[in-house]
Amino acid sequence: MNWITKALRFGEKIKNEIRKRSSKEEIENSDWTSCCKGPILKKELDDNLWVCSSCNKHHRINPKQRFDIIFGKNNYEIMETPIPQDDPLNWKDAKSYKDRLKNSRKKTGMSCGVLVAKTQINNINITIAASNFSFIGGSIGQAEGEAILTGIQHAIENQQPFVIFTAGGGMRMFESLIALSQMARTTLAINELKKNNLPYLVVLTDPTAGGITASYAMLGDIHFAEPGALIAFAGKRVIQGTVKEDLPADFQTSEYLEKNGFVDLIVQRKDLKNKIGSILSILLKKNSAINSLSNETSKDSRTFTKTAS
Ligand SMILES: [Zn+2]
């Protein structure tokens, strides 16, 4: 080996070191993440409900973090949900589905991608569910479908509203038709909620897409969304390629969907608790400031009529 080859190899080594990217695991275990101004300490984001104080980006959070923020730590009871047989189709591509499940369970501490719990808001008993995007992209398989159904069943049996925080890429490819059938199952379950006149609230969070948007995420009595969330069925590039037209920059965001009537209200994470509480109070005519206000107003108007006469 002459000195030129040696020098070239050394140069290549330096280049590789510079180009080397952190693995997913390293990024997850790091104290840092990134936002508009570059690196930001996770602790700093955590103190601000995982919302960037500079650009208001609502970072993704897991179901427990969400329940802690909205309903208060230790103020909800997690419910056991059935776990059907893993990997019914024996799926394998670059990795086996069994391995993917194993890794996701280890990473998230959850047995499936949807967490169901019972809690209270404004002194109203409610059943809640939330998806974890870190569990195979928040996709829905049979176990997740069962979890949502268990939540809805609990809500109906106890005559409670059902609130869901959606996230995820759609129905889980590794379960094929079994996953797709969860769209019909969840839709039918929501119909039962509605037959019982129980409020069904949806909070769309980043990202909600595919079969999730095509089923339970768009069937709410009220649709809230966190600012800047991606809410879509098919991806923007696919649609752009099909319709051969340029689409607006804010296409498929909470703001665009609110403008076009698919989202009722965009709510900042810090305000979700109040908004969910007051909407449920109004819908159920319970513990509502508006109800007591309207009583006061009617009293006032009686006084006014007396004085005037
Ligand atoms: Zn930011």
mmCIF file of C-alpha atoms and ligand atoms in Angstrom:
data_model
loop_
_atom_site.group_PDB
_atom_site.id
_atom_site.type_symbol
_atom_site.label_atom_id
_atom_site.label_comp_id
_atom_site.label_asym_id
_atom_site.label_seq_id
_atom_site.Cartn_x
_atom_site.Cartn_y
_atom_site.Cartn_z
ATOM 1 C CA MET A 1 0.000 0.000 0.000
ATOM 2 C CA ASN A 2 1.532 3.307 -1.010
ATOM 3 C CA TRP A 3 1.135 6.549 0.897
ATOM 4 C CA ILE A 4 -1.549 7.881 -1.506
ATOM 5 C CA THR A 5 -3.887 4.911 -0.834
ATOM 6 C CA LYS A 6 -3.246 5.290 2.908
ATOM 7 C CA ALA A 7 -4.087 8.981 2.813
ATOM 8 C CA LEU A 8 -7.266 8.305 0.779
ATOM 9 C CA ARG A 9 -8.432 5.617 3.211
ATOM 10 C CA PHE A 10 -7.792 7.917 6.139
ATOM 11 C CA GLY A 11 -9.793 10.663 4.418
ATOM 12 C CA GLU A 12 -12.658 8.189 3.806
ATOM 13 C CA LYS A 13 -12.671 7.243 7.505
ATOM 14 C CA ILE A 14 -12.967 10.901 8.545
ATOM 15 C CA LYS A 15 -15.803 11.429 6.031
ATOM 16 C CA ASN A 16 -17.707 8.418 7.398
ATOM 17 C CA GLU A 17 -17.350 9.690 10.956
ATOM 18 C CA ILE A 18 -18.726 13.081 9.940
ATOM 19 C CA ARG A 19 -21.610 11.540 7.978
ATOM 20 C CA LYS A 20 -22.471 9.062 10.719
ATOM 21 C CA ARG A 21 -26.019 9.551 11.926
ATOM 22 C CA SER A 22 -27.375 8.673 15.330
ATOM 23 C CA SER A 23 -29.535 5.582 15.489
ATOM 24 C CA LYS A 24 -33.237 5.839 16.341
ATOM 25 C CA GLU A 25 -32.511 4.437 19.765
ATOM 26 C CA GLU A 26 -29.740 6.964 20.424
ATOM 27 C CA ILE A 27 -32.104 9.800 19.463
ATOM 28 C CA GLU A 28 -34.847 8.446 21.738
ATOM 29 C CA ASN A 29 -32.524 8.044 24.712
ATOM 30 C CA SER A 30 -30.923 11.438 24.268
ATOM 31 C CA ASP A 31 -31.752 14.383 26.556
ATOM 32 C CA TRP A 32 -32.096 16.502 23.446
ATOM 33 C CA THR A 33 -34.539 16.795 20.587
ATOM 34 C CA SER A 34 -34.889 19.377 17.845
ATOM 35 C CA CYS A 35 -37.325 22.122 16.943
ATOM 36 C CA CYS A 36 -37.396 25.456 15.092
ATOM 37 C CA LYS A 37 -34.280 26.869 16.762
ATOM 38 C CA GLY A 38 -32.224 23.672 16.562
ATOM 39 C CA PRO A 39 -31.506 21.446 19.547
ATOM 40 C CA ILE A 40 -33.764 21.815 22.576
ATOM 41 C CA LEU A 41 -33.640 20.003 25.912
ATOM 42 C CA LYS A 42 -36.457 17.496 26.356
ATOM 43 C CA LYS A 43 -36.758 18.673 29.955
ATOM 44 C CA GLU A 44 -37.475 22.201 28.745
ATOM 45 C CA LEU A 45 -40.237 20.910 26.429
ATOM 46 C CA ASP A 46 -41.622 18.709 29.192
ATOM 47 C CA ASP A 47 -41.995 21.742 31.470
ATOM 48 C CA ASN A 48 -44.123 23.364 28.773
ATOM 49 C CA LEU A 49 -46.449 20.355 28.106
ATOM 50 C CA TRP A 50 -44.210 19.341 25.163
ATOM 51 C CA VAL A 51 -45.097 22.502 23.261
ATOM 52 C CA CYS A 52 -42.275 24.644 21.849
ATOM 53 C CA SER A 53 -42.391 28.091 23.427
ATOM 54 C CA SER A 54 -40.879 29.676 20.302
ATOM 55 C CA CYS A 55 -42.946 28.212 17.438
ATOM 56 C CA ASN A 56 -45.871 26.601 19.346
ATOM 57 C CA LYS A 57 -45.168 23.221 17.726
ATOM 58 C CA HIS A 58 -47.136 20.593 19.622
ATOM 59 C CA HIS A 59 -44.657 17.722 19.930
ATOM 60 C CA ARG A 60 -45.959 14.141 19.947
ATOM 61 C CA ILE A 61 -46.622 12.690 23.381
ATOM 62 C CA ASN A 62 -47.615 9.230 24.564
ATOM 63 C CA PRO A 63 -51.036 8.409 26.076
ATOM 64 C CA LYS A 64 -49.830 8.528 29.691
ATOM 65 C CA GLN A 65 -48.208 11.943 29.217
ATOM 66 C CA ARG A 66 -51.450 13.134 27.626
ATOM 67 C CA PHE A 67 -53.680 11.772 30.383
ATOM 68 C CA ASP A 68 -51.336 13.301 33.006
ATOM 69 C CA ILE A 69 -51.539 16.705 31.316
ATOM 70 C CA ILE A 70 -55.289 16.751 30.744
ATOM 71 C CA PHE A 71 -56.735 14.729 33.592
ATOM 72 C CA GLY A 72 -53.965 15.019 36.174
ATOM 73 C CA LYS A 73 -51.403 12.490 37.410
ATOM 74 C CA ASN A 74 -52.975 9.560 39.290
ATOM 75 C CA ASN A 75 -56.389 10.929 38.439
ATOM 76 C CA TYR A 76 -57.354 8.206 35.973
ATOM 77 C CA GLU A 77 -57.555 4.434 36.104
ATOM 78 C CA ILE A 78 -56.106 2.454 33.224
ATOM 79 C CA MET A 79 -58.346 -0.367 32.020
ATOM 80 C CA GLU A 80 -57.181 -3.817 30.935
ATOM 81 C CA THR A 81 -58.073 -4.547 27.325
ATOM 82 C CA PRO A 82 -58.076 -7.952 25.610
ATOM 83 C CA ILE A 83 -54.956 -8.972 23.690
ATOM 84 C CA PRO A 84 -55.813 -11.350 20.843
ATOM 85 C CA GLN A 85 -53.323 -13.772 19.304
ATOM 86 C CA ASP A 86 -50.155 -12.023 18.066
ATOM 87 C CA ASP A 87 -49.295 -12.109 14.377
ATOM 88 C CA PRO A 88 -52.256 -14.170 13.052
ATOM 89 C CA LEU A 89 -50.911 -14.094 9.467
ATOM 90 C CA ASN A 90 -47.315 -14.990 10.345
ATOM 91 C CA TRP A 91 -46.085 -11.834 8.616
ATOM 92 C CA LYS A 92 -42.461 -11.338 7.763
ATOM 93 C CA ASP A 93 -40.688 -8.742 5.611
ATOM 94 C CA ALA A 94 -37.404 -7.063 6.573
ATOM 95 C CA LYS A 95 -38.336 -7.937 10.173
ATOM 96 C CA SER A 96 -40.994 -10.236 11.526
ATOM 97 C CA TYR A 97 -44.209 -8.721 12.872
ATOM 98 C CA LYS A 98 -43.625 -10.646 16.110
ATOM 99 C CA ASP A 99 -40.289 -8.828 16.560
ATOM 100 C CA ARG A 100 -41.900 -5.490 15.806
ATOM 101 C CA LEU A 101 -44.531 -6.151 18.478
ATOM 102 C CA LYS A 102 -41.878 -7.240 20.955
ATOM 103 C CA ASN A 103 -39.796 -4.101 20.369
ATOM 104 C CA SER A 104 -42.787 -1.772 20.567
ATOM 105 C CA ARG A 105 -43.976 -3.343 23.815
ATOM 106 C CA LYS A 106 -40.522 -2.969 25.311
ATOM 107 C CA LYS A 107 -40.172 0.615 24.090
ATOM 108 C CA THR A 108 -43.605 1.878 25.173
ATOM 109 C CA GLY A 109 -44.458 -0.364 28.128
ATOM 110 C CA MET A 110 -47.883 -0.869 26.526
ATOM 111 C CA SER A 111 -49.298 -4.209 25.358
ATOM 112 C CA CYS A 112 -50.986 -2.612 22.336
ATOM 113 C CA GLY A 113 -51.023 0.825 20.708
ATOM 114 C CA VAL A 114 -54.191 2.135 22.385
ATOM 115 C CA LEU A 115 -54.522 2.960 26.066
ATOM 116 C CA VAL A 116 -58.002 3.077 27.617
ATOM 117 C CA ALA A 117 -58.836 4.597 30.983
ATOM 118 C CA LYS A 118 -61.690 5.899 33.111
ATOM 119 C CA THR A 119 -61.555 9.308 34.726
ATOM 120 C CA GLN A 120 -63.508 12.435 35.617
ATOM 121 C CA ILE A 121 -63.633 15.895 34.153
ATOM 122 C CA ASN A 122 -65.816 18.698 35.606
ATOM 123 C CA ASN A 123 -67.182 16.003 37.958
ATOM 124 C CA ILE A 124 -68.448 14.021 34.957
ATOM 125 C CA ASN A 125 -67.367 10.375 34.698
ATOM 126 C CA ILE A 126 -65.904 9.643 31.269
ATOM 127 C CA THR A 127 -64.083 6.886 29.393
ATOM 128 C CA ILE A 128 -60.991 7.919 27.463
ATOM 129 C CA ALA A 129 -58.650 6.336 24.925
ATOM 130 C CA ALA A 130 -55.439 7.495 23.256
ATOM 131 C CA SER A 131 -53.079 6.093 20.622
ATOM 132 C CA ASN A 132 -49.331 5.863 20.947
ATOM 133 C CA PHE A 133 -47.540 6.818 17.723
ATOM 134 C CA SER A 134 -44.398 5.073 18.969
ATOM 135 C CA PHE A 135 -46.224 1.724 18.900
ATOM 136 C CA ILE A 136 -45.774 0.663 15.247
ATOM 137 C CA GLY A 137 -46.698 4.155 14.018
ATOM 138 C CA GLY A 138 -49.935 4.195 16.003
ATOM 139 C CA SER A 139 -51.412 1.751 13.498
ATOM 140 C CA ILE A 140 -54.584 -0.167 14.306
ATOM 141 C CA GLY A 141 -54.667 -3.934 14.476
ATOM 142 C CA GLN A 142 -57.078 -6.281 16.187
ATOM 143 C CA ALA A 143 -55.743 -5.549 19.696
ATOM 144 C CA GLU A 144 -56.148 -1.788 19.199
ATOM 145 C CA GLY A 145 -59.662 -2.341 17.800
ATOM 146 C CA GLU A 146 -60.510 -4.448 20.862
ATOM 147 C CA ALA A 147 -59.173 -1.686 23.118
ATOM 148 C CA ILE A 148 -61.391 0.956 21.496
ATOM 149 C CA LEU A 149 -64.394 -1.400 21.643
ATOM 150 C CA THR A 150 -63.731 -2.136 25.325
ATOM 151 C CA GLY A 151 -63.660 1.601 26.019
ATOM 152 C CA ILE A 152 -66.912 2.223 24.149
ATOM 153 C CA GLN A 153 -68.600 -0.749 25.836
ATOM 154 C CA HIS A 154 -67.544 0.609 29.238
ATOM 155 C CA ALA A 155 -68.919 4.031 28.300
ATOM 156 C CA ILE A 156 -72.272 2.549 27.249
ATOM 157 C CA GLU A 157 -72.611 0.265 30.288
ATOM 158 C CA ASN A 158 -71.894 3.172 32.615
ATOM 159 C CA GLN A 159 -73.733 5.764 30.494
ATOM 160 C CA GLN A 160 -70.626 7.947 30.122
ATOM 161 C CA PRO A 161 -69.253 10.086 27.296
ATOM 162 C CA PHE A 162 -66.328 8.643 25.314
ATOM 163 C CA VAL A 163 -63.335 10.819 24.420
ATOM 164 C CA ILE A 164 -60.585 9.624 22.076
ATOM 165 C CA PHE A 165 -57.212 11.198 21.234
ATOM 166 C CA THR A 166 -56.311 9.945 17.775
ATOM 167 C CA ALA A 167 -52.845 9.446 16.258
ATOM 168 C CA GLY A 168 -51.458 6.954 13.800
ATOM 169 C CA GLY A 169 -50.810 6.129 10.197
ATOM 170 C CA GLY A 170 -53.868 3.946 9.597
ATOM 171 C CA MET A 171 -54.762 0.272 9.681
ATOM 172 C CA ARG A 172 -51.849 -2.114 10.332
ATOM 173 C CA MET A 173 -50.507 -3.708 7.148
ATOM 174 C CA PHE A 174 -49.176 -6.776 9.000
ATOM 175 C CA GLU A 175 -52.728 -7.802 9.897
ATOM 176 C CA SER A 176 -54.184 -7.064 6.462
ATOM 177 C CA LEU A 177 -57.962 -7.659 6.334
ATOM 178 C CA ILE A 178 -58.177 -8.250 10.095
ATOM 179 C CA ALA A 179 -56.840 -4.716 10.621
ATOM 180 C CA LEU A 180 -59.115 -3.236 7.948
ATOM 181 C CA SER A 181 -62.169 -4.782 9.605
ATOM 182 C CA GLN A 182 -61.446 -2.618 12.683
ATOM 183 C CA MET A 183 -62.748 0.343 10.667
ATOM 184 C CA ALA A 184 -66.185 -1.294 10.481
ATOM 185 C CA ARG A 185 -66.072 -2.573 14.078
ATOM 186 C CA THR A 186 -65.197 0.815 15.585
ATOM 187 C CA THR A 187 -67.790 2.572 13.392
ATOM 188 C CA LEU A 188 -70.529 0.171 14.533
ATOM 189 C CA ALA A 189 -69.497 0.631 18.168
ATOM 190 C CA ILE A 190 -69.699 4.428 17.796
ATOM 191 C CA ASN A 191 -73.211 4.019 16.340
ATOM 192 C CA GLU A 192 -74.155 2.215 19.559
ATOM 193 C CA LEU A 193 -72.785 5.152 21.590
ATOM 194 C CA LYS A 194 -74.946 7.499 19.544
ATOM 195 C CA LYS A 195 -78.034 5.301 19.944
ATOM 196 C CA ASN A 196 -77.487 5.699 23.697
ATOM 197 C CA ASN A 197 -77.282 9.500 23.279
ATOM 198 C CA LEU A 198 -73.782 9.538 24.734
ATOM 199 C CA PRO A 199 -71.391 12.271 23.577
ATOM 200 C CA TYR A 200 -68.429 11.114 21.481
ATOM 201 C CA LEU A 201 -65.555 13.614 21.364
ATOM 202 C CA VAL A 202 -62.550 13.300 19.094
ATOM 203 C CA VAL A 203 -59.270 15.134 19.647
ATOM 204 C CA LEU A 204 -57.151 14.865 16.498
ATOM 205 C CA THR A 205 -53.431 14.935 17.215
ATOM 206 C CA ASP A 206 -50.364 14.769 14.997
ATOM 207 C CA PRO A 207 -50.450 12.682 12.815
ATOM 208 C CA THR A 208 -53.858 11.129 12.158
ATOM 209 C CA ALA A 209 -54.073 9.429 8.779
ATOM 210 C CA GLY A 210 -55.356 6.601 6.579
ATOM 211 C CA GLY A 211 -58.044 4.262 7.877
ATOM 212 C CA ILE A 212 -58.138 6.079 11.219
ATOM 213 C CA THR A 213 -59.349 9.244 9.469
ATOM 214 C CA ALA A 214 -61.658 7.074 7.361
ATOM 215 C CA SER A 215 -63.381 5.645 10.416
ATOM 216 C CA TYR A 216 -63.569 6.576 14.107
ATOM 217 C CA ALA A 217 -61.551 9.815 13.904
ATOM 218 C CA MET A 218 -64.149 11.570 11.754
ATOM 219 C CA LEU A 219 -67.327 10.390 13.477
ATOM 220 C CA GLY A 220 -67.211 12.579 16.571
ATOM 221 C CA ASP A 221 -70.048 14.806 17.725
ATOM 222 C CA ILE A 222 -67.325 17.420 18.178
ATOM 223 C CA HIS A 223 -63.872 17.393 16.568
ATOM 224 C CA PHE A 224 -61.071 19.200 18.341
ATOM 225 C CA ALA A 225 -57.552 19.295 16.890
ATOM 226 C CA GLU A 226 -54.190 20.328 18.240
ATOM 227 C CA PRO A 227 -52.527 23.162 16.261
ATOM 228 C CA GLY A 228 -50.476 22.156 13.232
ATOM 229 C CA ALA A 229 -51.412 18.460 13.351
ATOM 230 C CA LEU A 230 -51.229 16.489 10.117
ATOM 231 C CA ILE A 231 -54.697 15.082 9.437
ATOM 232 C CA ALA A 232 -55.010 13.188 6.178
ATOM 233 C CA PHE A 233 -56.311 10.154 4.366
ATOM 234 C CA ALA A 234 -53.792 9.680 1.527
ATOM 235 C CA GLY A 235 -50.478 11.555 1.483
ATOM 236 C CA LYS A 236 -50.147 14.979 -0.111
ATOM 237 C CA ARG A 237 -47.756 13.793 -2.851
ATOM 238 C CA VAL A 238 -50.136 10.991 -3.866
ATOM 239 C CA ILE A 239 -53.050 13.422 -4.187
ATOM 240 C CA GLN A 240 -50.918 15.983 -6.016
ATOM 241 C CA GLY A 241 -49.878 13.272 -8.473
ATOM 242 C CA THR A 242 -53.490 12.212 -9.033
ATOM 243 C CA VAL A 243 -55.171 15.592 -9.432
ATOM 244 C CA LYS A 244 -52.113 17.125 -11.168
ATOM 245 C CA GLU A 245 -52.569 20.394 -9.306
ATOM 246 C CA ASP A 246 -50.510 22.271 -6.748
ATOM 247 C CA LEU A 247 -52.029 22.008 -3.310
ATOM 248 C CA PRO A 248 -51.916 24.774 -0.678
ATOM 249 C CA ALA A 249 -48.990 24.786 1.761
ATOM 250 C CA ASP A 250 -51.262 24.190 4.774
ATOM 251 C CA PHE A 251 -53.101 21.301 3.032
ATOM 252 C CA GLN A 252 -53.980 18.491 5.480
ATOM 253 C CA THR A 253 -53.235 20.493 8.618
ATOM 254 C CA SER A 254 -55.622 21.177 11.509
ATOM 255 C CA GLU A 255 -55.940 24.778 10.316
ATOM 256 C CA TYR A 256 -56.903 23.757 6.754
ATOM 257 C CA LEU A 257 -59.429 21.232 8.037
ATOM 258 C CA GLU A 258 -60.967 23.783 10.387
ATOM 259 C CA LYS A 259 -61.357 26.215 7.466
ATOM 260 C CA ASN A 260 -63.132 23.491 5.483
ATOM 261 C CA GLY A 261 -65.447 22.274 8.221
ATOM 262 C CA PHE A 262 -63.883 18.943 9.192
ATOM 263 C CA VAL A 263 -62.545 20.269 12.493
ATOM 264 C CA ASP A 264 -64.786 22.269 14.830
ATOM 265 C CA LEU A 265 -62.095 23.908 16.926
ATOM 266 C CA ILE A 266 -58.322 24.032 17.178
ATOM 267 C CA VAL A 267 -57.353 23.874 20.828
ATOM 268 C CA GLN A 268 -53.957 24.521 22.400
ATOM 269 C CA ARG A 269 -52.774 21.587 24.526
ATOM 270 C CA LYS A 270 -52.928 23.696 27.690
ATOM 271 C CA ASP A 271 -56.617 24.482 27.033
ATOM 272 C CA LEU A 272 -57.815 20.963 26.174
ATOM 273 C CA LYS A 273 -58.899 20.166 29.727
ATOM 274 C CA ASN A 274 -61.167 23.217 29.966
ATOM 275 C CA LYS A 275 -62.578 22.821 26.483
ATOM 276 C CA ILE A 276 -63.395 19.120 26.868
ATOM 277 C CA GLY A 277 -64.881 19.768 30.307
ATOM 278 C CA SER A 278 -67.078 22.665 29.228
ATOM 279 C CA ILE A 279 -68.309 20.983 26.015
ATOM 280 C CA LEU A 280 -69.298 17.854 27.964
ATOM 281 C CA SER A 281 -71.001 19.979 30.622
ATOM 282 C CA ILE A 282 -72.996 21.780 27.951
ATOM 283 C CA LEU A 283 -73.917 18.590 26.068
ATOM 284 C CA LEU A 284 -74.976 16.812 29.243
ATOM 285 C CA LYS A 285 -76.394 19.957 30.892
ATOM 286 C CA LYS A 286 -74.290 19.220 33.963
ATOM 287 C CA ASN A 287 -72.067 21.505 36.074
ATOM 288 C CA SER A 288 -71.978 24.022 33.271
ATOM 289 C CA ALA A 289 -71.223 27.700 33.786
ATOM 290 C CA ILE A 290 -73.408 28.384 30.743
ATOM 291 C CA ASN A 291 -76.377 26.587 32.320
ATOM 292 C CA SER A 292 -76.112 28.582 35.537
ATOM 293 C CA LEU A 293 -75.544 31.745 33.492
ATOM 294 C CA SER A 294 -78.693 31.121 31.473
ATOM 295 C CA ASN A 295 -80.647 30.628 34.712
ATOM 296 C CA GLU A 296 -79.274 33.918 36.012
ATOM 297 C CA THR A 297 -80.066 35.635 32.718
ATOM 298 C CA SER A 298 -83.648 34.452 32.822
ATOM 299 C CA LYS A 299 -83.933 35.741 36.427
ATOM 300 C CA ASP A 300 -82.391 39.068 35.337
ATOM 301 C CA SER A 301 -84.781 39.383 32.436
ATOM 302 C CA ARG A 302 -87.725 38.800 34.801
ATOM 303 C CA THR A 303 -86.435 41.605 37.063
ATOM 304 C CA PHE A 304 -85.946 43.786 34.032
ATOM 305 C CA THR A 305 -89.537 43.175 32.861
ATOM 306 C CA LYS A 306 -90.883 44.049 36.325
ATOM 307 C CA THR A 307 -88.929 47.302 36.551
ATOM 308 C CA ALA A 308 -89.923 48.282 33.038
ATOM 309 C CA SER A 309 -93.590 47.711 33.714
HETATM 310 ZN ZN ZN B 1 -40.066 25.265 17.866
#
